[in-house]
Coordinates of C-alpha atoms in Angstrom, one line a residue:
X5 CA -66.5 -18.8 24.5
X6 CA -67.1 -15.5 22.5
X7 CA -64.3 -12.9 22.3
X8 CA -64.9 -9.2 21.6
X9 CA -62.7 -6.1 21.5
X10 CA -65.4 -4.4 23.3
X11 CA -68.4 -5.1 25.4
X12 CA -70.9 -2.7 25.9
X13 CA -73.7 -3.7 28.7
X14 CA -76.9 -2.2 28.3
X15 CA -78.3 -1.3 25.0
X16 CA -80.0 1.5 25.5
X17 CA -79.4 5.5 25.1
X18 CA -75.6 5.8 25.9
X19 CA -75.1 2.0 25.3
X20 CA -76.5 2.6 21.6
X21 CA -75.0 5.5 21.2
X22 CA -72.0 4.6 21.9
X23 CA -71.6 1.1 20.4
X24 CA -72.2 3.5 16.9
X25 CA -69.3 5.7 17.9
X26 CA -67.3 2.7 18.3
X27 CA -68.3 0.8 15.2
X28 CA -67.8 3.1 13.1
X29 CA -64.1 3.8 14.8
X30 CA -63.3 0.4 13.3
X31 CA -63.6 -1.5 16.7
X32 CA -65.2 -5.2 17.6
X33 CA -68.0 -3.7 19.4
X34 CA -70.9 -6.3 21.5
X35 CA -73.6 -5.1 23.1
X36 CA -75.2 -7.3 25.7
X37 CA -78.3 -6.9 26.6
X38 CA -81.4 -8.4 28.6
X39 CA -84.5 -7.1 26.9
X40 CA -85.7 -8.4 23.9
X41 CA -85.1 -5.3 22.0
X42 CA -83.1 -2.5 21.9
X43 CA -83.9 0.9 23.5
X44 CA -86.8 0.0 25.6
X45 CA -87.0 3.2 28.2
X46 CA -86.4 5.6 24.9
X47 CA -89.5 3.9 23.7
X48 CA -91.6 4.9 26.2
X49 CA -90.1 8.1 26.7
X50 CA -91.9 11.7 26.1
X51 CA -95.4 9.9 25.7
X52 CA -93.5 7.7 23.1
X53 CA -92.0 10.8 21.0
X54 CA -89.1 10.5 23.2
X55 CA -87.4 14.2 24.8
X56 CA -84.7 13.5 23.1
X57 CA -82.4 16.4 23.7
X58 CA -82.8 20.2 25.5
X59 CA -81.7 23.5 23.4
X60 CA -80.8 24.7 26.8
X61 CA -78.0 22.5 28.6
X62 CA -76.3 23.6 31.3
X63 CA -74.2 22.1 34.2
X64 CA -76.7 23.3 36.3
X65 CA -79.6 21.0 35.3
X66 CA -77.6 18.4 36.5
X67 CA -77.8 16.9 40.2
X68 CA -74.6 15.0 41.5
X69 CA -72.5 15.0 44.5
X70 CA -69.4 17.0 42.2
X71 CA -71.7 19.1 40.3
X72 CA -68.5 20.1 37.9
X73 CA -67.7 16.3 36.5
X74 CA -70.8 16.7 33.8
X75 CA -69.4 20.0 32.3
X76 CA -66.6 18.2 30.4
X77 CA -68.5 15.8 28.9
X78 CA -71.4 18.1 27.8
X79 CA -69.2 20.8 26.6
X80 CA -67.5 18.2 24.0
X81 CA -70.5 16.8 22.8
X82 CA -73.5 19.2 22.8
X83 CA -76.9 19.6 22.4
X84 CA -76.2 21.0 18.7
X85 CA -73.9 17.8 17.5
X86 CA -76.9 15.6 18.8
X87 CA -79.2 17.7 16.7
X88 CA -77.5 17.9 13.7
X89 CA -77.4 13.6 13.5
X90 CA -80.8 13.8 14.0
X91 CA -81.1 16.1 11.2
X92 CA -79.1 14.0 8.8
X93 CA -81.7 11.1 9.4
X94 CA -84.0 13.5 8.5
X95 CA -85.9 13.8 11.8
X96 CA -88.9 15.5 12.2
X97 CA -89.2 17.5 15.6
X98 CA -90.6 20.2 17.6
X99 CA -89.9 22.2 20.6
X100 CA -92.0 22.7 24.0
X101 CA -92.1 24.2 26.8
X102 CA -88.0 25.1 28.1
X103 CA -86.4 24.4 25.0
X104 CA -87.6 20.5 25.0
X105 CA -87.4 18.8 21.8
X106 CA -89.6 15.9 20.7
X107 CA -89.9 13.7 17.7
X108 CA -93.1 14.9 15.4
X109 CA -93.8 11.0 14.7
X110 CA -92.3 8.7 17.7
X111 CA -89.4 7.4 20.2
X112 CA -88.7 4.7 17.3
X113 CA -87.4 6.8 14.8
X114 CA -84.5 7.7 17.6
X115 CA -83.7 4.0 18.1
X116 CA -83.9 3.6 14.7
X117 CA -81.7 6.0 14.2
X118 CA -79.2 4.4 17.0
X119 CA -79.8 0.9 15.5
X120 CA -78.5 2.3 12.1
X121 CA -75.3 3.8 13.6
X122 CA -74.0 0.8 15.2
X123 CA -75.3 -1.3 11.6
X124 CA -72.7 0.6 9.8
X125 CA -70.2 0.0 13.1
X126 CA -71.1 -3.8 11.9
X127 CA -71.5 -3.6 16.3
X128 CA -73.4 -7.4 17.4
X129 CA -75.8 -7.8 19.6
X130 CA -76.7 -10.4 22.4
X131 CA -80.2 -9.5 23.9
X132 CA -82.0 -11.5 26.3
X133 CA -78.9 -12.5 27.9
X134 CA -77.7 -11.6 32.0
X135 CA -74.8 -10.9 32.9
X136 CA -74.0 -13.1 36.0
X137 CA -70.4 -12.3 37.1
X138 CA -67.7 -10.6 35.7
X139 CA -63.9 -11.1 36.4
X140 CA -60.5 -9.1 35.6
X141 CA -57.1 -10.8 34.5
X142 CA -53.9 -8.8 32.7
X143 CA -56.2 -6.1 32.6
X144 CA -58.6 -7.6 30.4
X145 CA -62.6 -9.3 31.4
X146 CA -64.8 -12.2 31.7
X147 CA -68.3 -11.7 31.7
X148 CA -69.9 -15.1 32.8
X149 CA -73.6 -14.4 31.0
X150 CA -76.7 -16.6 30.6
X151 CA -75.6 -17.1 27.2
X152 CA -71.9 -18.1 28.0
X153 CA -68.8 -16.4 29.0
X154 CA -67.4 -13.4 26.5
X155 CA -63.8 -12.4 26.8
X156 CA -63.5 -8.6 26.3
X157 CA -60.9 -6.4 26.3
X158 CA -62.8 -3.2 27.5
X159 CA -65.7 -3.2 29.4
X160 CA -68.3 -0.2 28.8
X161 CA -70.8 -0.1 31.7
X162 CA -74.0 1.4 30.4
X163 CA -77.4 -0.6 32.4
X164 CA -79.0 2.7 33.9
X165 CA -80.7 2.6 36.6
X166 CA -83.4 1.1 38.2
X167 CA -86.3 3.4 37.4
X168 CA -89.4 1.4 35.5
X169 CA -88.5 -2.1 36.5
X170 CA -90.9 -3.2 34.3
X171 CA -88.6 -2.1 31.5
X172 CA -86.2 -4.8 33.0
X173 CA -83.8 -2.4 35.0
X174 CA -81.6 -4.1 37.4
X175 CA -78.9 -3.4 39.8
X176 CA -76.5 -4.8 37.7
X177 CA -74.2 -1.7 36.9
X178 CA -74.0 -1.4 40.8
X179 CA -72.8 -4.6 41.0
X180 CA -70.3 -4.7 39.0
X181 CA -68.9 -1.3 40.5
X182 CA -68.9 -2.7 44.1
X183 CA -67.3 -5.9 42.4
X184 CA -64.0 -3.7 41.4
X185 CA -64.6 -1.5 44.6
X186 CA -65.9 1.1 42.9
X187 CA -68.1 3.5 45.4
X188 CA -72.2 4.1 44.5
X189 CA -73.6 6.8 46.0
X190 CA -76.8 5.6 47.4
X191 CA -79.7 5.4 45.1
X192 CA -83.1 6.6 45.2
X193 CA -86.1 7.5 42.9
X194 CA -85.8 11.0 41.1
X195 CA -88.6 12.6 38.9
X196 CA -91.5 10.6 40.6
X197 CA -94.7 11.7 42.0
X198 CA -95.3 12.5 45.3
X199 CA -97.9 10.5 47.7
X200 CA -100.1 11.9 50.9
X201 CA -100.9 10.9 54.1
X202 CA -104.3 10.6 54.8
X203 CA -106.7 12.2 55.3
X204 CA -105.2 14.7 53.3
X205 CA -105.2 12.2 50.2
X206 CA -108.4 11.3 50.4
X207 CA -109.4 15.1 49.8
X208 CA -107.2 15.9 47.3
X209 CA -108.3 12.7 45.5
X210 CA -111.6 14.3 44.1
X211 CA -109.3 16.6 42.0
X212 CA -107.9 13.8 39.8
X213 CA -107.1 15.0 36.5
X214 CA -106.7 18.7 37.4
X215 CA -103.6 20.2 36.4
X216 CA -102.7 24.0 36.8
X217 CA -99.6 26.2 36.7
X218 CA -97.9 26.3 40.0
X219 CA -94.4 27.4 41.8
X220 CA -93.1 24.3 43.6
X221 CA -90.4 25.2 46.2
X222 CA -88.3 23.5 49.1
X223 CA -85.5 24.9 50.9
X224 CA -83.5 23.7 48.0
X225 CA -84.6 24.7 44.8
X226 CA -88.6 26.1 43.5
X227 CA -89.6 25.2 39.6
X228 CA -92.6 26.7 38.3
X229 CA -94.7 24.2 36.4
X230 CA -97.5 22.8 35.9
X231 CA -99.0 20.8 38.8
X232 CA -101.6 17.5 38.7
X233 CA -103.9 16.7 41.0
X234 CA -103.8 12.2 40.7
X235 CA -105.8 9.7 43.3
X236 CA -102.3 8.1 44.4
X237 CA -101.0 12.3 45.3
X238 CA -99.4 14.6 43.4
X239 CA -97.8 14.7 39.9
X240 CA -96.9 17.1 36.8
X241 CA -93.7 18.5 35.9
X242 CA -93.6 20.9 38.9
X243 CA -93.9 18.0 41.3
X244 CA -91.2 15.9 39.4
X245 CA -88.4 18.1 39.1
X246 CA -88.6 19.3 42.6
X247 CA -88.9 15.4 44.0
X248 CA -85.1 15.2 42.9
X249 CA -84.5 17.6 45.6
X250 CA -86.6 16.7 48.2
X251 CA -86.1 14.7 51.4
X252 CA -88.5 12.1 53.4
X253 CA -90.6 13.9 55.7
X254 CA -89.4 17.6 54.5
X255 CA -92.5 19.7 53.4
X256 CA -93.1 21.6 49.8
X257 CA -94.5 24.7 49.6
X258 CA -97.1 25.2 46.9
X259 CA -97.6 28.8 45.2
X260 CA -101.1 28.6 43.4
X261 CA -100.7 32.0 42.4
X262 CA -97.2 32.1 40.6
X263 CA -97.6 35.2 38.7
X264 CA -99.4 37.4 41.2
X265 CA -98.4 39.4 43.0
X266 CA -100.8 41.0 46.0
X267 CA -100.7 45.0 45.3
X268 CA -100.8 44.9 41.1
X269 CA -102.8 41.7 40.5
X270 CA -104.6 39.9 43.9
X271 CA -106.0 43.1 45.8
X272 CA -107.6 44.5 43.0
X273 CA -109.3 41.2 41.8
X274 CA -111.0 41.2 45.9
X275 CA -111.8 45.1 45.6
X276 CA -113.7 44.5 42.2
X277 CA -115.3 41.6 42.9
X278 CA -116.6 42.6 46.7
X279 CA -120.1 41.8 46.2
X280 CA -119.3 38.2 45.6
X281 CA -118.4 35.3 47.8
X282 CA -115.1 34.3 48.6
X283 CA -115.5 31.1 46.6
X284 CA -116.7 32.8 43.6
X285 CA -115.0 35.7 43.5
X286 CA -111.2 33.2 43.2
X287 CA -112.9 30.4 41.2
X288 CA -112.4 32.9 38.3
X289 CA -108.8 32.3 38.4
X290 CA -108.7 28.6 40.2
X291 CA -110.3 25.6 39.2
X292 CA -114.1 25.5 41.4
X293 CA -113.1 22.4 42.5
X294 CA -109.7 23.4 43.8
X295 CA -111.8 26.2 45.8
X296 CA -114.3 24.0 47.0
X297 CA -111.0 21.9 48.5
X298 CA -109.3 24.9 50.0
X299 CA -112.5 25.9 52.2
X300 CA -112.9 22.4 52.9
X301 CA -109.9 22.3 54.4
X302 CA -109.8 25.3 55.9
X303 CA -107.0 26.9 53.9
X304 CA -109.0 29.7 52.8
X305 CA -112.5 31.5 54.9
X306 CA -116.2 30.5 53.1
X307 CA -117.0 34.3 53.1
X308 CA -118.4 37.4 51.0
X309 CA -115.2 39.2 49.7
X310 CA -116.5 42.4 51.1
X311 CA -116.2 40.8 55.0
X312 CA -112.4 40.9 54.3
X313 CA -109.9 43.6 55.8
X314 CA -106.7 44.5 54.2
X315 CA -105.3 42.7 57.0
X316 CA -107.1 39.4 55.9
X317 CA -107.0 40.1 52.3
X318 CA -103.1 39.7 52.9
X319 CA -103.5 37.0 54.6
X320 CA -105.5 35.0 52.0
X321 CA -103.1 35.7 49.7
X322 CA -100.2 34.2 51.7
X323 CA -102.5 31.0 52.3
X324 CA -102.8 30.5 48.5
X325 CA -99.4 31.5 47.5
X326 CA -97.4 29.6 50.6
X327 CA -99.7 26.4 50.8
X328 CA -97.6 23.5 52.8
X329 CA -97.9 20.1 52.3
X330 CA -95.8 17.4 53.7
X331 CA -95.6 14.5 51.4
X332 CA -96.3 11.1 53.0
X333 CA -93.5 9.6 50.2
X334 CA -92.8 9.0 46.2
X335 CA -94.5 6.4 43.9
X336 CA -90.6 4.7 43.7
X337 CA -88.9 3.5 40.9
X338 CA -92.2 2.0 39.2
X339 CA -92.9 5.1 37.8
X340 CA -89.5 7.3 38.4
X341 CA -88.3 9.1 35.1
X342 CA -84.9 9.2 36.4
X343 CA -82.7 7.2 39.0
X344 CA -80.5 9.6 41.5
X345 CA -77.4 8.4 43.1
X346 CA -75.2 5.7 41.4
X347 CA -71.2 4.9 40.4
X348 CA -69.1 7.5 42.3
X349 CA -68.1 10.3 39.7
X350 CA -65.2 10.8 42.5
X351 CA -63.8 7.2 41.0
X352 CA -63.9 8.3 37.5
X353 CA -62.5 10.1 35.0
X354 CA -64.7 12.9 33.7
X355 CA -62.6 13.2 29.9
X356 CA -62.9 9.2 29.3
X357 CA -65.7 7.6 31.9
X358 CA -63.3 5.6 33.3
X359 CA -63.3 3.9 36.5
X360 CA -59.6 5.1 38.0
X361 CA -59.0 2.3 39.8
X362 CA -59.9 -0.5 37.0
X363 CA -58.0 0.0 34.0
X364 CA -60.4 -0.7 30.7
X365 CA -63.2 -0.8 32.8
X366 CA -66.1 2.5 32.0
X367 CA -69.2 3.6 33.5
X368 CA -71.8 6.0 31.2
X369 CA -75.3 7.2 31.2
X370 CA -77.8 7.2 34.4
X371 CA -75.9 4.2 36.2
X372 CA -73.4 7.2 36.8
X373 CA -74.5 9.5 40.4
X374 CA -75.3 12.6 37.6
X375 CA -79.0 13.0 37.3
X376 CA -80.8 15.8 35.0
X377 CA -84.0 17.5 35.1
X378 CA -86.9 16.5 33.3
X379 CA -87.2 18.3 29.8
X380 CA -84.4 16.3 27.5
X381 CA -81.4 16.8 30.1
X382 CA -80.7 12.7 31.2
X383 CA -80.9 12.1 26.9
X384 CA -78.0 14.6 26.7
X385 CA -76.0 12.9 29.4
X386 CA -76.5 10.0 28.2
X387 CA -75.1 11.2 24.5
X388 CA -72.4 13.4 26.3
X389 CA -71.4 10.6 28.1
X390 CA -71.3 7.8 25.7
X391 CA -69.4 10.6 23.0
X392 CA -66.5 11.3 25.8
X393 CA -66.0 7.4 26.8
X394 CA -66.1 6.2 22.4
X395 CA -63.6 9.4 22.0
X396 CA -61.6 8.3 24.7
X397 CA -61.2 4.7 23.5
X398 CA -57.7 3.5 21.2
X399 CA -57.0 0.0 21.0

């Protein structure tokens, strides 16, 4: 039997990051783990240079049935502090688009970076081991593992969720809050590309590869992104941050023209262009083969420009700029960036990550029902999160 002043499950973002914090606080820090290494979904984050933060963070980014419990947490331990460790490691990164940051070289120099925090914390690690069961007593824990039973006095639940199985997500962190009666909020794939129904699919298909900048839009919430055209559906950033918000069976709306508008821009392009065809006259602004599409399926007329009326004209542009499509589903967690839903912020505390009902026991990171956008935001939470829960911690 192994026993620990600490046990932190999962050892990845806000597992790390926190198992450093702790360390270096002096505490007898373990983190359990069943991957062979440390920090597997960082690794393949960003196209392996790993989003690791946002220079724009705001509650708002943030989806979760109390939209207020992430401010706390974020406002004590910003994108700036996580910054300036990077920058003592020496770091190199760049921004893109909306304020994301991304390491020049790759993800590993993050979990190096992570690794080397919890070195000087002196924090142990158990990988390839399950956790199996966990009991309470006196307000302490057992965790019965698959490489024996650890006695811990404080429990720090950080497994995410279950996006990328093949990363070795499980429903673990679920389990343990439904073990202590802790409500999860349903969970569901977030940040995932959308599939079509056929026959639709099959048309869209022969546009693999294209991407283009789009204004994505339900009743919810719009984003205005770039949009790719896959064989499985539809991907790109626009599609993946309005998936979070969308609903089986619910259609998007798809604005092809998100910077024009019909009197400055779209009318003028028809009037000067009236001795061309239809198809010709908008491939100068579409991809051909997104034109070729839209006659085909009757979204837009196969006629000379100068056949149009101001009434049709009009008309054309509302086609292109209100296109509806009804997606037939998402590609699931095999390829979500993000999982939505999880532990109940409603049963914790939103200073310490505490479960309120289970003294010693905490919940951080995406296994918690708050879910960013893509661009950096879920890194931050899982930094915020891990910072408020080590702060919170006195033995």
């Amino acid at each position: 039997m192994m026993q620990t002043k600490i046990t932190i499950i999962g050892a990845g973002a806000a597992g790390l990051f926190c198992a450093g914090l702790l360390g270096q606080k002096g505490y007898d820090v373990t983190v359990v783990d069943n991957g062979k290494k440390t920090g597997r979904k960082i690794l393949m984050s960003g196209g392996g240079k790993c989003n690791f933060t946002n220079l724009n963070i705001e509650s708002v980014n943030y989806l979760s049935q109390n939209p207020h419990f992430c401010k706390s947490a974020l406002k004590r331990f910003t994108q700036w502090d996580f910054i300036q460790l990077v920058n003592q490691y020496h770091i190199a990164y760049h921004e893109k688009d909306h304020g994301q940051l991304f390491c020049d070289n790759s993800a590993q120099d993050i979990v190096d970076m992570l690794v080397n925090e919890c070195q000087k914390g002196s924090v142990k690690f158990k990988l390839q081991t399950q956790v199996e069961n966990i009991e309470s007593y006196n307000q302490q824990f057992k965790l019965h593992t698959s490489q024996g039973v650890i006695e811990s006095d404080k429990v720090i639940v950080a497994t995410g969720g279950l996006s990328m199985p093949a990363l070795g997500m499980t429903s673990i962190g679920y389990k343990i809050a439904e073990k202590f009666a802790i409500p999860v909020v349903p969970v569901k794939a977030g940040l995932v590309p959308f599939t079509l129904h056929k026959p639709l699919l099959d048309v869209l298909s022969t546009l693999s590869g294209i991407a283009i900048p789009v204004e994505v839009s339900n009743t919810k919430m719009s984003f205005k992104e770039n949009l790719l055209f896959t064989h499985r559906g539809l991907s790109g950033p626009a599609i993946l941050q309005i998936s979070s918000y969308w609903q089986a069976g619910e259609p998007i709306i798809i604005n092809l023209l998100p910077d024009w508008s019909f009197a400055v821009q779209f009318q003028p392009l028809l009037e000067n262009n009236r001795k061309q065809t239809l198809k010709n006259c908008l491939g100068q602004i579409l991809p051909k083969r997104l034109v070729d599409v839209l006659i085909q399926l009757n979204i837009i007329p196969d006629l000379p420009v100068k056949q149009l009326n101001s009434k049709q004209q009009q008309a054309l542009y509302q086609a292109l700029s209100q296109w509806c499509i009804t997606p037939n589903g998402t590609e699931g967690y095999r390829t979500a960036e993000v999982t939505l839903g999880g532990v109940s912020t409603d049963a914790l505390s939103s200073k310490t990550m505490q479960a309120k009902t289970q003294p010693n026991l905490y919940f951080i990171g995406e296994v918690v029902d708050v879910s960013g956008w893509l661009g950096g935001y879920n890194f931050q939470w899982a930094w915020s999160s891990a910072f408020a829960c080590a702060e919170a911690i006195d033995l």
